[in-house]
Short mmCIF file of C-alpha atoms and ligand atoms in Angstrom, two decimals:
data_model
loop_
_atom_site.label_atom_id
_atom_site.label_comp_id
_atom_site.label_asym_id
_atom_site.label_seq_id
_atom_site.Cartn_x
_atom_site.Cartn_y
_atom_site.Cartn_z
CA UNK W 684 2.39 18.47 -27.27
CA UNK W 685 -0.92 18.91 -24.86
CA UNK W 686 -0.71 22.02 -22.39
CA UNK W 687 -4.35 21.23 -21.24
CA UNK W 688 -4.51 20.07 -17.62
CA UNK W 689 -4.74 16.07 -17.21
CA UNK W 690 -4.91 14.08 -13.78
CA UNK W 691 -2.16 11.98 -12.66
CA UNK W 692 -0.56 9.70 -10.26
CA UNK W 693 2.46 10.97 -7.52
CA UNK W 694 5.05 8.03 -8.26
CA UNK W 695 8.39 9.30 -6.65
CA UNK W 696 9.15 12.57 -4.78
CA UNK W 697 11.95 14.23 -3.77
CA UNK W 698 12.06 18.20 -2.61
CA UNK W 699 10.18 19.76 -5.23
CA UNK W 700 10.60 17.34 -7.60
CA UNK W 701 8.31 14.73 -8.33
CA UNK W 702 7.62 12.12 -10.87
CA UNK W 703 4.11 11.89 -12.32
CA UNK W 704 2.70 9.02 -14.22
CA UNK W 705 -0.12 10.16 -16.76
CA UNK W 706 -3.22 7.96 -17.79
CA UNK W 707 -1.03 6.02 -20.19
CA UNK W 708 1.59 5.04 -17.52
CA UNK W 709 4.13 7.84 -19.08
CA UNK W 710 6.48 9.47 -16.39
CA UNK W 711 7.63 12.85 -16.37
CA UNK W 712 9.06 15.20 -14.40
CA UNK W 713 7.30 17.34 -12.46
CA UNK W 714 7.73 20.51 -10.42
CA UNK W 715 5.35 22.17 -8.09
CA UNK W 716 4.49 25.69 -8.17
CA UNK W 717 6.32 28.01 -5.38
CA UNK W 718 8.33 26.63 -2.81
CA UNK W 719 6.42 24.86 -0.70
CA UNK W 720 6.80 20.81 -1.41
CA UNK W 721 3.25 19.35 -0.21
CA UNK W 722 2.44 16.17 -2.56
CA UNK W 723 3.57 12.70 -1.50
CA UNK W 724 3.45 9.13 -3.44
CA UNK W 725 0.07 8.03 -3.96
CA UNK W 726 -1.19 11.94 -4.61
CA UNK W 727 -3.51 11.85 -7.72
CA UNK W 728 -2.77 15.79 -8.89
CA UNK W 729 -4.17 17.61 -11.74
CA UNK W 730 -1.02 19.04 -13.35
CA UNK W 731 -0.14 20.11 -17.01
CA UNK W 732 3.27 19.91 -19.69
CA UNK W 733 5.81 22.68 -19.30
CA UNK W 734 7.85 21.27 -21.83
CA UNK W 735 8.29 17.94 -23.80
CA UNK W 736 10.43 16.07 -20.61
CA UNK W 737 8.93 18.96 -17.70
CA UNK W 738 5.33 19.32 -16.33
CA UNK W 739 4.17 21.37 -13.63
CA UNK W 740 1.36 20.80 -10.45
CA UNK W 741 -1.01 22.54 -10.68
CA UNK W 742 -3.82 20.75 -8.07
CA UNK W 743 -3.38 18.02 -5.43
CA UNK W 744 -6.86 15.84 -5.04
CA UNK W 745 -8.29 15.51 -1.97
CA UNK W 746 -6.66 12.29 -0.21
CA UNK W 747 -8.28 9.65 0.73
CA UNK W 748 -5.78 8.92 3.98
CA UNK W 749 -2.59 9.78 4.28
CA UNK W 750 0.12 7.64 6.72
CA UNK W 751 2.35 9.58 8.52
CA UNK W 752 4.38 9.86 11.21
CA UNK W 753 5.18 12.56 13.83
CA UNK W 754 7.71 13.99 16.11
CA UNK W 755 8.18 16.64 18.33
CA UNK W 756 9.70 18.63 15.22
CA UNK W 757 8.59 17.15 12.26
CA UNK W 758 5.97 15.20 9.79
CA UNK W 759 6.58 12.88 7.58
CA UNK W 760 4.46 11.04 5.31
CA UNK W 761 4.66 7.72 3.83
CA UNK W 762 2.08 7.94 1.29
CA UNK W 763 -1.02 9.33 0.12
CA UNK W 764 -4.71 7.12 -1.02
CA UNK W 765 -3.52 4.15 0.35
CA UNK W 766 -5.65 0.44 0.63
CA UNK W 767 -3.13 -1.11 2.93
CA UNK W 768 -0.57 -1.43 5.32
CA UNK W 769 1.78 -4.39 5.44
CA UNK W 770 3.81 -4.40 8.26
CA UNK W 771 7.40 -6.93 7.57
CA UNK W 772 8.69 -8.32 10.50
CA UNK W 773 10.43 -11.02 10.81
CA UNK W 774 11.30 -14.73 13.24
CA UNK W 775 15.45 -12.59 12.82
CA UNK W 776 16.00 -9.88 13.47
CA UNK W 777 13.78 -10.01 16.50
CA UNK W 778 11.66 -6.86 16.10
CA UNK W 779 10.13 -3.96 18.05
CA UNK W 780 7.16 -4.44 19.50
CA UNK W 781 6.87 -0.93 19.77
CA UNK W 782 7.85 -0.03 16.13
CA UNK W 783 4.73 -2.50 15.43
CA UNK W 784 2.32 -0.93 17.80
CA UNK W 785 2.72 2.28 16.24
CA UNK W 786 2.31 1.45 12.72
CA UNK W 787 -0.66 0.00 13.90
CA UNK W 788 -1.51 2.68 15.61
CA UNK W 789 -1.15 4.92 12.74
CA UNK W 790 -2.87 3.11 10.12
CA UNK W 791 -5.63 2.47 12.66
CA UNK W 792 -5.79 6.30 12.91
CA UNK W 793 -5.88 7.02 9.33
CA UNK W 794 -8.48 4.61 8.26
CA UNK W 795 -5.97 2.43 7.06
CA UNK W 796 -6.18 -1.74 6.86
CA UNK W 797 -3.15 -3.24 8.12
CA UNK W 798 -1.91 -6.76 8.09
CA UNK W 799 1.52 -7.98 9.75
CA UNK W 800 3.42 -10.48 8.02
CA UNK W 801 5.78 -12.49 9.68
CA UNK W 802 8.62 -13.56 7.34
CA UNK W 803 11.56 -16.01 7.72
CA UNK W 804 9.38 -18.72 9.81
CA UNK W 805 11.50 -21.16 8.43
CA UNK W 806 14.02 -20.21 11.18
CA UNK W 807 14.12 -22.56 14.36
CA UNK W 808 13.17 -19.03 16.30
CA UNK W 809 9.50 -18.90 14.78
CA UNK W 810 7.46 -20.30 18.01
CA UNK W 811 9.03 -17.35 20.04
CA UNK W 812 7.99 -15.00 17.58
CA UNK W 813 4.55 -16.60 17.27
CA UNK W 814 4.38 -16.35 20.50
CA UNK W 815 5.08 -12.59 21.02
CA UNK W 816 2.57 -12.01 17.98
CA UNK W 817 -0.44 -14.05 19.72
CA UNK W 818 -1.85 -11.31 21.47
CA UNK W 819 -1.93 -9.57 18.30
CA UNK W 820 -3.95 -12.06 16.72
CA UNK W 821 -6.15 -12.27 20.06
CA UNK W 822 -7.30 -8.98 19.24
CA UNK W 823 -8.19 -9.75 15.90
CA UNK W 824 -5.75 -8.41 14.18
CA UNK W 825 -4.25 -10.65 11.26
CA UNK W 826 -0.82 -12.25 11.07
CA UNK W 827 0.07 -13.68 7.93
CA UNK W 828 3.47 -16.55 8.37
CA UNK W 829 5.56 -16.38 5.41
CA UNK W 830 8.79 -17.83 3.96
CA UNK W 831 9.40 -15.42 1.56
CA UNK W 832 12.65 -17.02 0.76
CA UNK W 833 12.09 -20.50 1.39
CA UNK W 834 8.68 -20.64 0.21
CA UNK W 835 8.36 -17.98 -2.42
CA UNK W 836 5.67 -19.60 -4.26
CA UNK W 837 3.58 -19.89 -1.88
CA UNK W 838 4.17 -16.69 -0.22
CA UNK W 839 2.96 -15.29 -3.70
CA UNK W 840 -0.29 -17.29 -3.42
CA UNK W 841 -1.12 -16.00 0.19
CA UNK W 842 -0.09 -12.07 -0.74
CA UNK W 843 -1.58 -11.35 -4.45
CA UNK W 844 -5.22 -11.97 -3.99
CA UNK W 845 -4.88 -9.78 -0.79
CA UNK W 846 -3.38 -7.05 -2.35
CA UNK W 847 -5.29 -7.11 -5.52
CA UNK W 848 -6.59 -3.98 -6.73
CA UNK W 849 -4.89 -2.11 -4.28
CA UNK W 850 -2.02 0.36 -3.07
CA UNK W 851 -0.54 -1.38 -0.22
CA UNK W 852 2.37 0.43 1.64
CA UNK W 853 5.26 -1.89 2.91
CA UNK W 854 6.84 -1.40 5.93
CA UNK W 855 9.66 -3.08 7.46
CA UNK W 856 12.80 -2.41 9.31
CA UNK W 857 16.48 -3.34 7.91
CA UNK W 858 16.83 -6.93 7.46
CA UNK W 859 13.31 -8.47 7.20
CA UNK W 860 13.13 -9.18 3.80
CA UNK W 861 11.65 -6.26 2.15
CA UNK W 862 13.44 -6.37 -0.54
CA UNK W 863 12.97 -10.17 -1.46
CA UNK W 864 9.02 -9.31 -0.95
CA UNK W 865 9.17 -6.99 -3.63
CA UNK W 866 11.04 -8.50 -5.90
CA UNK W 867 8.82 -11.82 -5.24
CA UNK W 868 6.20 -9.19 -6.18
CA UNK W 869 7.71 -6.94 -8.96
CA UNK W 870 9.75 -8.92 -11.23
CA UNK W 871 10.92 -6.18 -13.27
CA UNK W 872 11.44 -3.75 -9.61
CA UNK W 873 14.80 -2.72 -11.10
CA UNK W 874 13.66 -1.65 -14.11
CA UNK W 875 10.22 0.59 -12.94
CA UNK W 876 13.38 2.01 -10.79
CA UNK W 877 14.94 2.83 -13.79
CA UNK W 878 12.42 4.43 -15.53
CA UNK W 879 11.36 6.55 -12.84
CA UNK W 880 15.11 7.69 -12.23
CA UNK W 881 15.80 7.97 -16.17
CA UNK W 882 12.38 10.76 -15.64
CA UNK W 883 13.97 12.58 -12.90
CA UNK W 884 17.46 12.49 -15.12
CA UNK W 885 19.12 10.93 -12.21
CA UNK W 886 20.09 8.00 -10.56
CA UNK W 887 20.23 8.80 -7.51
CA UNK W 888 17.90 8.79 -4.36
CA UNK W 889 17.18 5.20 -5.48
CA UNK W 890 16.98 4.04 -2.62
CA UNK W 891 15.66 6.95 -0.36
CA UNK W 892 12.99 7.78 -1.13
CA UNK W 893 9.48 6.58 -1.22
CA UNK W 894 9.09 4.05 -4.66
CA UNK W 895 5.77 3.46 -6.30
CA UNK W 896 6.07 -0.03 -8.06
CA UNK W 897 3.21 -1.54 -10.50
CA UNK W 898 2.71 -5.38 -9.61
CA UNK W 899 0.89 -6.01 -12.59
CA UNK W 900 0.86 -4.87 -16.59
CA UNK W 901 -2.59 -3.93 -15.83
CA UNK W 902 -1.52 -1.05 -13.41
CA UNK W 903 -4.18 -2.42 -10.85
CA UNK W 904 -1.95 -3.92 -7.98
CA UNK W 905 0.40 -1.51 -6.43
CA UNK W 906 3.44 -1.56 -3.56
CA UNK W 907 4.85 1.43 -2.49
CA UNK W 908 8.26 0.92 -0.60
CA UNK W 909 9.06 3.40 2.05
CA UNK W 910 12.45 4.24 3.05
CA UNK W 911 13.74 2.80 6.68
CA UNK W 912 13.54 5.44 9.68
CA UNK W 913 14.26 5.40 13.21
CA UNK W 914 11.14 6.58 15.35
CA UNK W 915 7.63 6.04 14.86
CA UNK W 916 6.72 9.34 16.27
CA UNK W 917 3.35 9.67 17.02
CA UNK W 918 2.63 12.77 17.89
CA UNK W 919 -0.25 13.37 15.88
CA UNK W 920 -2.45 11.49 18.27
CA UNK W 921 -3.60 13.02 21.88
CA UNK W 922 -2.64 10.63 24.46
CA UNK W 923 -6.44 10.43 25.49
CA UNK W 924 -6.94 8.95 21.95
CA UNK W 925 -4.59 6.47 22.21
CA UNK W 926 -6.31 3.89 23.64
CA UNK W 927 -9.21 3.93 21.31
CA UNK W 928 -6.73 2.93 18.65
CA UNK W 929 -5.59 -0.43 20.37
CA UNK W 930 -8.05 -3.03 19.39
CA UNK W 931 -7.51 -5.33 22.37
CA UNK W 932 -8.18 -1.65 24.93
CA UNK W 933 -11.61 -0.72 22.91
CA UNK W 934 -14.30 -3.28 24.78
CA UNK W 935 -13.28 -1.49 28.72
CA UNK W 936 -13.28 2.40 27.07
CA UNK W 937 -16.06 3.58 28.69
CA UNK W 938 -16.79 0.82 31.54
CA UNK W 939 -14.00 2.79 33.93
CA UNK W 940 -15.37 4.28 37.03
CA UNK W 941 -14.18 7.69 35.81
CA UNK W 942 -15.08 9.18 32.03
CA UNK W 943 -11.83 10.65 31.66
CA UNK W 944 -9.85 7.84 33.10
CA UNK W 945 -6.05 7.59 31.64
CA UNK W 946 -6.24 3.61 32.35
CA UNK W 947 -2.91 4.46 34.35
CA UNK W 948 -3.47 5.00 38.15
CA UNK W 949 -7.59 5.57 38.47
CA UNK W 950 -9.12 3.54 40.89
CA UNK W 951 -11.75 1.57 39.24
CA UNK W 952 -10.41 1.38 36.04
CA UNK W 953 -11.86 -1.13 33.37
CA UNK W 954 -8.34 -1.56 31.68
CA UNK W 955 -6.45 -1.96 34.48
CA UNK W 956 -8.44 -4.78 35.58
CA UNK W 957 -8.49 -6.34 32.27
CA UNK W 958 -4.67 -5.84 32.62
CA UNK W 959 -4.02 -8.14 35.85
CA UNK W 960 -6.64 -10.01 34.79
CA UNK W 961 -4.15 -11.43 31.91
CA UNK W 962 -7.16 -10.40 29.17
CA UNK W 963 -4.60 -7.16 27.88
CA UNK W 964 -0.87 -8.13 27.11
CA UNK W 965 1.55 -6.78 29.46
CA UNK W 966 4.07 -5.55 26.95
CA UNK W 967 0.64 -3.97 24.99
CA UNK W 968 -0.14 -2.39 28.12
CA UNK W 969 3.71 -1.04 28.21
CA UNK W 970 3.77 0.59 25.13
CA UNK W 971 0.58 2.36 25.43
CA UNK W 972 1.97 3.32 29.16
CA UNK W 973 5.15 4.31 27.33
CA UNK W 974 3.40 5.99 24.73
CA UNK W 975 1.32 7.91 26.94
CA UNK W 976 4.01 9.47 28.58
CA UNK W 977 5.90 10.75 25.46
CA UNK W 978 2.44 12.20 23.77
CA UNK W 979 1.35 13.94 26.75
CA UNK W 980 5.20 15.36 27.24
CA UNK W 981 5.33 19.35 26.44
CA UNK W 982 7.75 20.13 23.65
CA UNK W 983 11.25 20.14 24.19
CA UNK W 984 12.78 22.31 21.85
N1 GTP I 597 15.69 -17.81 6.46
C1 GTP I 597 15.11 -16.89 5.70
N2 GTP I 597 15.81 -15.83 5.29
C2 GTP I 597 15.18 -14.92 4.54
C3 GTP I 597 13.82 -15.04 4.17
N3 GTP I 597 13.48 -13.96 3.44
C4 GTP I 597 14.59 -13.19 3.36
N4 GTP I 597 15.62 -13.77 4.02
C5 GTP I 597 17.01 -13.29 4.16
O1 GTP I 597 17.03 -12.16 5.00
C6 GTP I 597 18.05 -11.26 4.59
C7 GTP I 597 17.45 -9.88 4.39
O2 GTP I 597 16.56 -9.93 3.30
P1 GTP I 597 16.29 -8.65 2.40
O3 GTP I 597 15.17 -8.98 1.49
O4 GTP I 597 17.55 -8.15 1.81
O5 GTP I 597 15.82 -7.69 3.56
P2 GTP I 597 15.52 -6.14 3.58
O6 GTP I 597 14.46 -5.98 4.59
O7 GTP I 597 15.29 -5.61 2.24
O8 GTP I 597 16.85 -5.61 4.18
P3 GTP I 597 17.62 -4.27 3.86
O9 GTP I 597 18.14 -4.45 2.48
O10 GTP I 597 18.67 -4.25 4.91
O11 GTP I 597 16.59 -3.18 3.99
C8 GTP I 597 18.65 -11.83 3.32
O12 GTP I 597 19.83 -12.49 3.65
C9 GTP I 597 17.58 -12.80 2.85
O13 GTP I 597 18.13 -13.86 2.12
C10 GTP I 597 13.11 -16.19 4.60
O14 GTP I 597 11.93 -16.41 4.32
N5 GTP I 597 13.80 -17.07 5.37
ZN1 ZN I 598 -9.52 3.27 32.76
#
């Protein structure tokens, strides 16, 4: 049995516990030194055997990203070194346009790709939903229109060579079909559950935590399934920011009258204009409204 240090990959988490898979695709069990808890999925650490079924952390690489969200009391991450961001919504249940800005927003803010897929267009409600997406697309953002379930095979076409090579984080709330995209995309999901449980010696937290699954034998293609949650919190971001991170806002920063203009109430104001002029979404120009007010609101405590 090898002490020496070797690299790894963060597959599950939970407290202090993680679950690291070595070079060979082995998972063990692994604790990290003192009490503080700081590696998420997607980590690559440097850490080293303990004892035949225990390792320890000894090192957390630098990340390349990390998503996360933010509230007025907490962080939370989804996931470290990530490619991707797939955002699940679906024609039923109708989602949040909201929820979607701010993953958006987030990824955008990280450095993160993101894509929106748009399951369940099978449904008689899909030219509604289309049709709240469309200034989405306008903006350049793109919208991928599955049938997961009614057209799985060629759902599979459209999504592998996207996320080839990559770690792509899914997100979706309750009811989208997240769990009939993974399984579309990890045959053997229950099993890489399994193992990964079977290396923490428990079955539990299944399904609440943060799962790393392999798409291929290769260990190339990667989806990382992220427990649901209620608010998006952004917090992170500094309201002045905000608008830098919304694709259709970017070409009027810097043509307002005023350098430091909000794009709420300034006379003068590029965004505004756009706004009325039908170029920027209302319900885009909402949420960032909305948003403003609850980033630039002091602490509540
Ligand atoms: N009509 C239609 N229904 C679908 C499609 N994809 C999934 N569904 C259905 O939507 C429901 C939810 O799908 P799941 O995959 O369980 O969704 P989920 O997002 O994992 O939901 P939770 O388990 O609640 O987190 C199921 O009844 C699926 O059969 C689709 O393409 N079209
Ligand atoms: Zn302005």
């Amino acid at each position: 049995m090898s002490k020496a240090p070797q690299t790894g990959l963060v597959v599950r988490g939970h407290g202090r516990h993680y679950v690291v898979e070595d070079q060979d695709g082995q998972r063990i069990h692994c604790l990290t030194r003192g009490k503080k808890s700081d590696c998420v999925v997607g980590d690559r650490v440097r850490w080293m055997r303990s004892s035949e079924h225990e390792g320890v952390i000894e090192k957390v690489e630098p990340r390349r990203n990390l998503l996360f969200r933010q509230d007025e009391w907490k962080t939370k991450s989804f996931a470290a070194n990530l490619d991707r961001l797939l955002i699940l919504v679906a024609v039923e249940p109708q989602f949040s346009e909201s929820q979607l800005t701010r993953a958006l927003i987030a990824a955008q803010s990280a450095g993160i790709a993101a894509d929106i897929v748009l399951n369940k267009t099978d449904l008689p409600g899909a030219p509604a939903a289309r049709e709240r997406l469309a200034p989405y697309k306008a903006m350049g953002q793109r919208v991928l229109e599955l049938s997961l379930k009614g057209r799985p095979d060629e759902s599979r076409e459209v999504l592998l060579p996207l996320l080839h090579g990559q770690a792509t984080l899914v997100l979706g709330p309750s009811g989208t079909g997240k769990s009939t995209l993974i399984n579309l995309l990890v045959p053997d999901a229950q099993a890489q559950v399994g193992e990964i449980s079977q290396a923490l010696n428990s079955g539990r937290h299944t399904t609440t935590t943060t799962q790393w699954y392999w798409m291929d034998a290769g260990r190339e293609d990667a989806l990382i399934d992220s427990p649901g949650f209620q608010e998006f919190g952004l917090r992170q971001i500094a309201a002045p920011d905000l608008a830098s991170y919304m694709p259709d806002f970017k070409p009027y920063l810097g043509e307002c009258r005023f350098h430091n203009c909000s794009h709420r109430h300034e006379p003068g104001c590029a965004v505004l204009t756009a706004v009325e002029a039908g170029a920027i979404s209302p319900s885009r120009y909402r949420i960032y409204d909305e948003l403003w007010d609850e980033l630039s609101a002091p602490p509540k405590y």
